[in-house]
Tab-separated table of C-alpha atoms in Angstrom:
chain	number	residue	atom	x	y	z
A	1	UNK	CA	0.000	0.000	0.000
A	2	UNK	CA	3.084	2.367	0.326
A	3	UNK	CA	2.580	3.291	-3.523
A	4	UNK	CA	-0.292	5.067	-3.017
A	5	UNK	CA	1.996	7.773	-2.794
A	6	UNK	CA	3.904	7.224	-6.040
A	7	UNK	CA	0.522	7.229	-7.866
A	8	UNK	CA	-0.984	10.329	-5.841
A	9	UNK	CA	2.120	12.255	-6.975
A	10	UNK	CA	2.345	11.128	-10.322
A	11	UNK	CA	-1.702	11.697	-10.817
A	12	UNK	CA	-0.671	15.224	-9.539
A	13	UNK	CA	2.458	16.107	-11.853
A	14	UNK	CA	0.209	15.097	-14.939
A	15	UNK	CA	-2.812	16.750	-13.926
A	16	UNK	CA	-0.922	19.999	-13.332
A	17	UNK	CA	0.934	19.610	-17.020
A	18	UNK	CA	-2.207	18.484	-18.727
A	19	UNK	CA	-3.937	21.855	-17.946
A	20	UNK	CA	-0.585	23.867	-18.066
A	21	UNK	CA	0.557	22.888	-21.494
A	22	UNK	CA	-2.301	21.073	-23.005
A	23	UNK	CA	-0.685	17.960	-23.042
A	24	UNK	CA	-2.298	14.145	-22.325
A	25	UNK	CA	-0.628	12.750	-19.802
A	26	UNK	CA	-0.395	9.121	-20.859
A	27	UNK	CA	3.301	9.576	-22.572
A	28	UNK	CA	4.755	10.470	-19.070
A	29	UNK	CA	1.906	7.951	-16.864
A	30	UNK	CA	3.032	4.652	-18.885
A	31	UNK	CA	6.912	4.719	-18.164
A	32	UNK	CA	6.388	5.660	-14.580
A	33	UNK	CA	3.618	2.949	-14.091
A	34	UNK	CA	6.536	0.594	-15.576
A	35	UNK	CA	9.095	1.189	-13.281
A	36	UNK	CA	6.577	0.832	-10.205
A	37	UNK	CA	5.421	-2.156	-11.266
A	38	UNK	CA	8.813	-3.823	-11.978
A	39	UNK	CA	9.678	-2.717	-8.580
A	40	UNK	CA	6.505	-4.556	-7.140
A	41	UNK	CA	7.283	-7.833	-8.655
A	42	UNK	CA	4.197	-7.962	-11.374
A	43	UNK	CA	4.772	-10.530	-13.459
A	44	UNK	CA	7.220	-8.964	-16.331
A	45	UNK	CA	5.390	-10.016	-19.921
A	46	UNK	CA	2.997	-8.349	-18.361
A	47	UNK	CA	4.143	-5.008	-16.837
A	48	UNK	CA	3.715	-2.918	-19.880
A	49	UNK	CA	0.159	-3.911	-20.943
A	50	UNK	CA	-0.665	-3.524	-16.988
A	51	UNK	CA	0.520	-0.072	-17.374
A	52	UNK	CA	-1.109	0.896	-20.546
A	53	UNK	CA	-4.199	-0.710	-19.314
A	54	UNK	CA	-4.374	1.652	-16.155
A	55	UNK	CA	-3.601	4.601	-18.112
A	56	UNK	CA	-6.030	4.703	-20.475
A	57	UNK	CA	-8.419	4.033	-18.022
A	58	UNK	CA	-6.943	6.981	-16.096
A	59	UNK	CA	-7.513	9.162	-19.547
A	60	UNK	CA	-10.887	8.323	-19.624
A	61	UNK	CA	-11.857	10.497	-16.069
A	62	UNK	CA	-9.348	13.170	-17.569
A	63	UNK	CA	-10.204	13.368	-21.024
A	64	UNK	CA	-14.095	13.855	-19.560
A	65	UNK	CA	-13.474	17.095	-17.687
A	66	UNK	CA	-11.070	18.545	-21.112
A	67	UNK	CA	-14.252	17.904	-23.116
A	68	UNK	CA	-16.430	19.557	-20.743
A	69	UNK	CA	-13.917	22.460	-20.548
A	70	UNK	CA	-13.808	22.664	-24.324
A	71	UNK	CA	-17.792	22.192	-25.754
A	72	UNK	CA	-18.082	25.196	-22.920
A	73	UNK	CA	-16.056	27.117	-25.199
A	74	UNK	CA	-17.986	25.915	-27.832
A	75	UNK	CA	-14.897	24.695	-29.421
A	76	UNK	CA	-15.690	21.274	-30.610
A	77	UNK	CA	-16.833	20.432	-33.810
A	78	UNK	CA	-19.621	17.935	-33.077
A	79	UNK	CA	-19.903	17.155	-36.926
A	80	UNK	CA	-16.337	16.130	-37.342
A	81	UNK	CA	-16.379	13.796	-34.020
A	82	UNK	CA	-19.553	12.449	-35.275
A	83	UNK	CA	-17.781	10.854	-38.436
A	84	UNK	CA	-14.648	10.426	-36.421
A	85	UNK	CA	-15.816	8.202	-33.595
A	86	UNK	CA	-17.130	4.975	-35.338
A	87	UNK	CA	-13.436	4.190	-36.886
A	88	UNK	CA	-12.074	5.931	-33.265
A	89	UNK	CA	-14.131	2.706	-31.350
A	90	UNK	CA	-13.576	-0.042	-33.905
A	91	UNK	CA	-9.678	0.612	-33.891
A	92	UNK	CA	-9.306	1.318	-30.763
A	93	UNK	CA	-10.733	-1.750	-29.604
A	94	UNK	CA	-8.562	-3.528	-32.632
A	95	UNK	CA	-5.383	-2.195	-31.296
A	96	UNK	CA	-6.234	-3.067	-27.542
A	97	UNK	CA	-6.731	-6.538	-28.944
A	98	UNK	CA	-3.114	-6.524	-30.745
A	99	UNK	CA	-1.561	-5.109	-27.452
A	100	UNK	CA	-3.541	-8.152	-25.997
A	101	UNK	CA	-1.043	-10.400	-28.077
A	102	UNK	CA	2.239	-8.757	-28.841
A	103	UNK	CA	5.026	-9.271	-26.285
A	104	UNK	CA	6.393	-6.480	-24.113
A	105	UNK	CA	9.349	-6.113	-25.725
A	106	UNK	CA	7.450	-5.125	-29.070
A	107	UNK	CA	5.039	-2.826	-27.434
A	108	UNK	CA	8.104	-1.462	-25.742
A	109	UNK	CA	9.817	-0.585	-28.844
A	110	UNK	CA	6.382	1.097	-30.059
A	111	UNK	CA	5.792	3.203	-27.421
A	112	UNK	CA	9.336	4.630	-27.331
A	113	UNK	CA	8.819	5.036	-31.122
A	114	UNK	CA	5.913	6.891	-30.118
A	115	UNK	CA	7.363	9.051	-27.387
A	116	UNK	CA	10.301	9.953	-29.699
A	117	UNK	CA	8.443	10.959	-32.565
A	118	UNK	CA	5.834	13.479	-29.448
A	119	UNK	CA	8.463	15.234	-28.219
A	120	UNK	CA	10.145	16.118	-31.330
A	121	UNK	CA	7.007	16.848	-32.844
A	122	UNK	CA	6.420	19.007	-29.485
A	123	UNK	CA	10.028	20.579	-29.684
A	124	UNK	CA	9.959	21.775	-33.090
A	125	UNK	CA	6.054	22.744	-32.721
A	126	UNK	CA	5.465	20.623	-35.692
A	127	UNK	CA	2.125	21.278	-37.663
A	128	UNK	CA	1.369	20.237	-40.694
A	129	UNK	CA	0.115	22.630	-43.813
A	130	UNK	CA	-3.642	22.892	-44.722
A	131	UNK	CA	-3.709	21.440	-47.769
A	132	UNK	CA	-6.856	19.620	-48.345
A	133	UNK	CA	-10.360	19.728	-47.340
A	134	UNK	CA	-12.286	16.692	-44.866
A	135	UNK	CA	-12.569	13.589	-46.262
A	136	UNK	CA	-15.722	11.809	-47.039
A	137	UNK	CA	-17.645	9.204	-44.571
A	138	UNK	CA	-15.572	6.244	-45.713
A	139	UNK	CA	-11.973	8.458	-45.234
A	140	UNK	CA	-12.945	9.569	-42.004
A	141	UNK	CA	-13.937	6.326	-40.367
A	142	UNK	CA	-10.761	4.981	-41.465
A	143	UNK	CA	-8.664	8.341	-40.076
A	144	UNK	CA	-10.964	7.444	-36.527
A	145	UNK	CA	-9.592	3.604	-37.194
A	146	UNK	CA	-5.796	4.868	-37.607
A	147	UNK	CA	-5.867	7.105	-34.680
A	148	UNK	CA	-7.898	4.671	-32.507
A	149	UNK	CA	-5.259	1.489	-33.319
A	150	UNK	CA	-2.031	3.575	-32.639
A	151	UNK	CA	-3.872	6.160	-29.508
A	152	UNK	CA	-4.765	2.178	-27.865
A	153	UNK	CA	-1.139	0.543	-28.642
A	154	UNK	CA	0.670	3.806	-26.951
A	155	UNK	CA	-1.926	4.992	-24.176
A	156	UNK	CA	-2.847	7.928	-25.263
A	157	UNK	CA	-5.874	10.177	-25.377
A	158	UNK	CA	-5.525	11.105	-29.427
A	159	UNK	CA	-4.760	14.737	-29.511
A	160	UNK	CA	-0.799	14.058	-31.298
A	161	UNK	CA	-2.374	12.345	-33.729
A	162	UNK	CA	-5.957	13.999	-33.873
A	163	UNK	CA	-5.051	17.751	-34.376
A	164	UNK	CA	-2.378	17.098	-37.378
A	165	UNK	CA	-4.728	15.377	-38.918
A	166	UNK	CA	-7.444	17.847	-38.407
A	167	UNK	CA	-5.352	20.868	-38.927
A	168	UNK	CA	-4.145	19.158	-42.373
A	169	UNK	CA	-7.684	19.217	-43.410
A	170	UNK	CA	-7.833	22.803	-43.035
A	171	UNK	CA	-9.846	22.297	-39.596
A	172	UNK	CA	-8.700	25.702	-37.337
A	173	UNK	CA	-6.311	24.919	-34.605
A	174	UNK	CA	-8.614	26.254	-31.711
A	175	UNK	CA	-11.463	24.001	-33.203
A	176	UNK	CA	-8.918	21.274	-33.928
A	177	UNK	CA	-7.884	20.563	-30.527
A	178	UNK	CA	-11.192	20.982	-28.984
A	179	UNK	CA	-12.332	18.642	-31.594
A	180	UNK	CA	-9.152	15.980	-30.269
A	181	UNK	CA	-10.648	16.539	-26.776
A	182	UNK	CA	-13.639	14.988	-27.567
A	183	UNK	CA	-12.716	12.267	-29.807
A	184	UNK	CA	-10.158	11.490	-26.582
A	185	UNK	CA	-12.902	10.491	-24.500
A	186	UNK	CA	-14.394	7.571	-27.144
A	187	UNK	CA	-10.458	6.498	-27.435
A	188	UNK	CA	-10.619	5.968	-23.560
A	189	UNK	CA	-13.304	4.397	-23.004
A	190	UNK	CA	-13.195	1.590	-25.414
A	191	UNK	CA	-9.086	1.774	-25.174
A	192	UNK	CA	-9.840	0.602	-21.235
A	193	UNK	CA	-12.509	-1.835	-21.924
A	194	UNK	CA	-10.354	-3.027	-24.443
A	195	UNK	CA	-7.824	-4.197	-22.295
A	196	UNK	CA	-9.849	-5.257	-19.311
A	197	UNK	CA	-11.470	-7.497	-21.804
A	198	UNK	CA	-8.106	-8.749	-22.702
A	199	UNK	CA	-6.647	-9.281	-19.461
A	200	UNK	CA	-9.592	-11.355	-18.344
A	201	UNK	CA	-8.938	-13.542	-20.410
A	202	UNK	CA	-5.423	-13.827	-19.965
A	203	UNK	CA	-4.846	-17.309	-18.298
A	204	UNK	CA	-1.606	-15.689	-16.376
A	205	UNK	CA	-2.432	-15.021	-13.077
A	206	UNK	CA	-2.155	-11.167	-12.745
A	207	UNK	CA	-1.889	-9.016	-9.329
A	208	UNK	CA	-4.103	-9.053	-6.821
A	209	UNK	CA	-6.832	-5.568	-7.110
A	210	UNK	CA	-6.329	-5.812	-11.096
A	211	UNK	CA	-9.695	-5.754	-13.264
A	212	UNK	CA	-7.841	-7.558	-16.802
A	213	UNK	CA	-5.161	-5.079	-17.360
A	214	UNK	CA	-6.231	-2.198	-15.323
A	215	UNK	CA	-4.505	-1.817	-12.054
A	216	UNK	CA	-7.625	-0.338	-9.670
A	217	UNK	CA	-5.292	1.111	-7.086
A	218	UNK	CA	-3.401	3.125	-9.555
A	219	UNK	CA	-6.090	4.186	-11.264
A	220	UNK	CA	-7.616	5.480	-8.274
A	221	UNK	CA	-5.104	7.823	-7.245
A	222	UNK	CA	-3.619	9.046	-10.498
A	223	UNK	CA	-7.207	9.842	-11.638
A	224	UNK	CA	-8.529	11.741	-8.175
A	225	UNK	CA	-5.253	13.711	-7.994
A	226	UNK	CA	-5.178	14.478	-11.727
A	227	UNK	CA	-8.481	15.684	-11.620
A	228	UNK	CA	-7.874	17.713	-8.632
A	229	UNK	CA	-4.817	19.480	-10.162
A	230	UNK	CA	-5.635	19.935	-13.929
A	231	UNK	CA	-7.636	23.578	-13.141
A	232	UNK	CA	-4.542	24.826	-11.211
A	233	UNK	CA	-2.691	23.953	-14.449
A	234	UNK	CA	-4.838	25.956	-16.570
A	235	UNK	CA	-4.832	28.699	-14.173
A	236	UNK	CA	-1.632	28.973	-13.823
A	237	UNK	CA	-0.981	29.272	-17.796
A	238	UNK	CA	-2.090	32.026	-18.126
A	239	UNK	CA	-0.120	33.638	-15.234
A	240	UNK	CA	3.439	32.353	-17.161
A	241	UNK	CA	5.315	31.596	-19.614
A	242	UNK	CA	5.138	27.714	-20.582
A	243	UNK	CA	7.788	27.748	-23.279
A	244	UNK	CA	10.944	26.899	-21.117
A	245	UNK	CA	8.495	24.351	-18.979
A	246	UNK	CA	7.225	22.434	-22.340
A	247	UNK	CA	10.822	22.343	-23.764
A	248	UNK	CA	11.449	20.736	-19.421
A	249	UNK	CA	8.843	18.401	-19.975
A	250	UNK	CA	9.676	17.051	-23.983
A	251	UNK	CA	13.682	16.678	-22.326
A	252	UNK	CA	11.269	14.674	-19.681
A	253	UNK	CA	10.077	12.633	-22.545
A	254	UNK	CA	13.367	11.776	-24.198
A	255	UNK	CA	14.827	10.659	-20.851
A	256	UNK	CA	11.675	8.650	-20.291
A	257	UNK	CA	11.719	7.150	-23.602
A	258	UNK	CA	15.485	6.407	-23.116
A	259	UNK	CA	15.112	4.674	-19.934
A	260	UNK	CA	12.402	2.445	-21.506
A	261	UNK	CA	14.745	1.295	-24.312
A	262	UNK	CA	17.419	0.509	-22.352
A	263	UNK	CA	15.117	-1.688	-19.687
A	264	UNK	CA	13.819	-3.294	-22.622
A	265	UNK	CA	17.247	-4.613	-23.508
């Protein structure tokens, strides 16, 4: 019971970024959910799916009060999410299935991938060109299917993959992250029943408090003290500058990411 704390604390760093810098907190929960459950003895093929079990279950509290925030603003394109979210379910559950099968050492080497590939795209405040206009029913289920598959494999609420996309198809940036925001929440929800579903039927005995691959103690405390310090985060943004603190946390990400890959081998 002694990590309670761990998970209170890291709920709190990642609540305060999330509303500081806009950014999902799943890149920075996953490696830290890692190294606490090595150190607790979980079994080891299944550390990483345990962690990005628990963390998109943790998104899915967050990712509700960042939709709330942002249809208040009336900065969420319901039309777009409407197309978006059939594809966002059906590959999201797809790629929570895959995780299901592939061996930690794979989804290792994805998710650093991943987490290389956000923070340079977050260093070099990467967006792409508008260039093209949405497209049709058929291209944006399967846009919802890409983004749901790969936001599932890597934890993560969407948004890195979401607003390119969105922004690409000349989709304004304001409206283009609200729009992410929402399309986060579908990703989370059928992300963590995804991998509940999975884990039950694992055969593996995993620890004791898990439901599949969601970790209920963890989940617990990251999501009440995320919750709890998100609005200080977005108060405090607009009090500051966040430059120097976003280029802090993407260093954060690389030394993360780092860590990961050399664990992994």
């Amino acid at each position: 019971m002694e990590w309670w704390l761990v998970y209170l604390l890291l709920g709190a760093v990642v609540g305060f970024l999330a509303g500081l810098l806009g950014i999902g907190g799943g890149l920075v929960i996953v490696p830290v959910l890692v190294f606490s459950f090595t150190a607790q003895d979980f079994p080891p093929d299944r550390i990483l799916h345990l962690a990005l079990g628990t963390t998109l279950a943790t998104i899915f509290f967050t990712s509700l009060a960042s939709l709330r925030m942002h249809h208040a603003h009336g900065a969420v394109n319901w039309g777009i999410v409407k197309y978006l979210v059939p594809g966002v379910i059906l590959g999201t559950l797809a790629g929570s299935t895959l995780a299901g099968s592939l061996s930690t050492q794979v989804l290792g080497i994805i998710f650093v991938i991943f987490i290389y590939y956000a923070a340079t795209q977050m260093w070099f405040n990467l967006r792409p060109p508008s260039t093209r206009p949405l497209p049709g029913t058929v291209g944006m289920v399967v846009a919802g299917g890409v983004i749901g598959a790969l936001s599932s494999l890597v934890a993560i609420g969407g948004g890195i993959l979401t607003v390119p996309f969105l922004t690409l198809c000349n989709v304004k940036l304001q409206y283009a992250i609200g729009t992410a925001a929402a399309v986060g929440f579908p990703i989370a929800a059928a992300g963590a029943l995804g991998y509940i579903l999975n884990g039950m039927a694992q055969t593996q005995p995993l620890p004791e408090y898990s439901l599949g691959y969601v970790y209920l103690p963890a989940l617990g405390w990251i999501a009440a003290a995320s919750m709890l310090t998100a609005p200080l985060g977005a108060y405090t943004t607009h009090r500051m500058q966040t430059a120097t603190l976003k280029k802090i946390f993407v260093v954060l990400l690389y030394l993360l990411g780092t860590k990961m890959l050399l664990n992994l081998f």
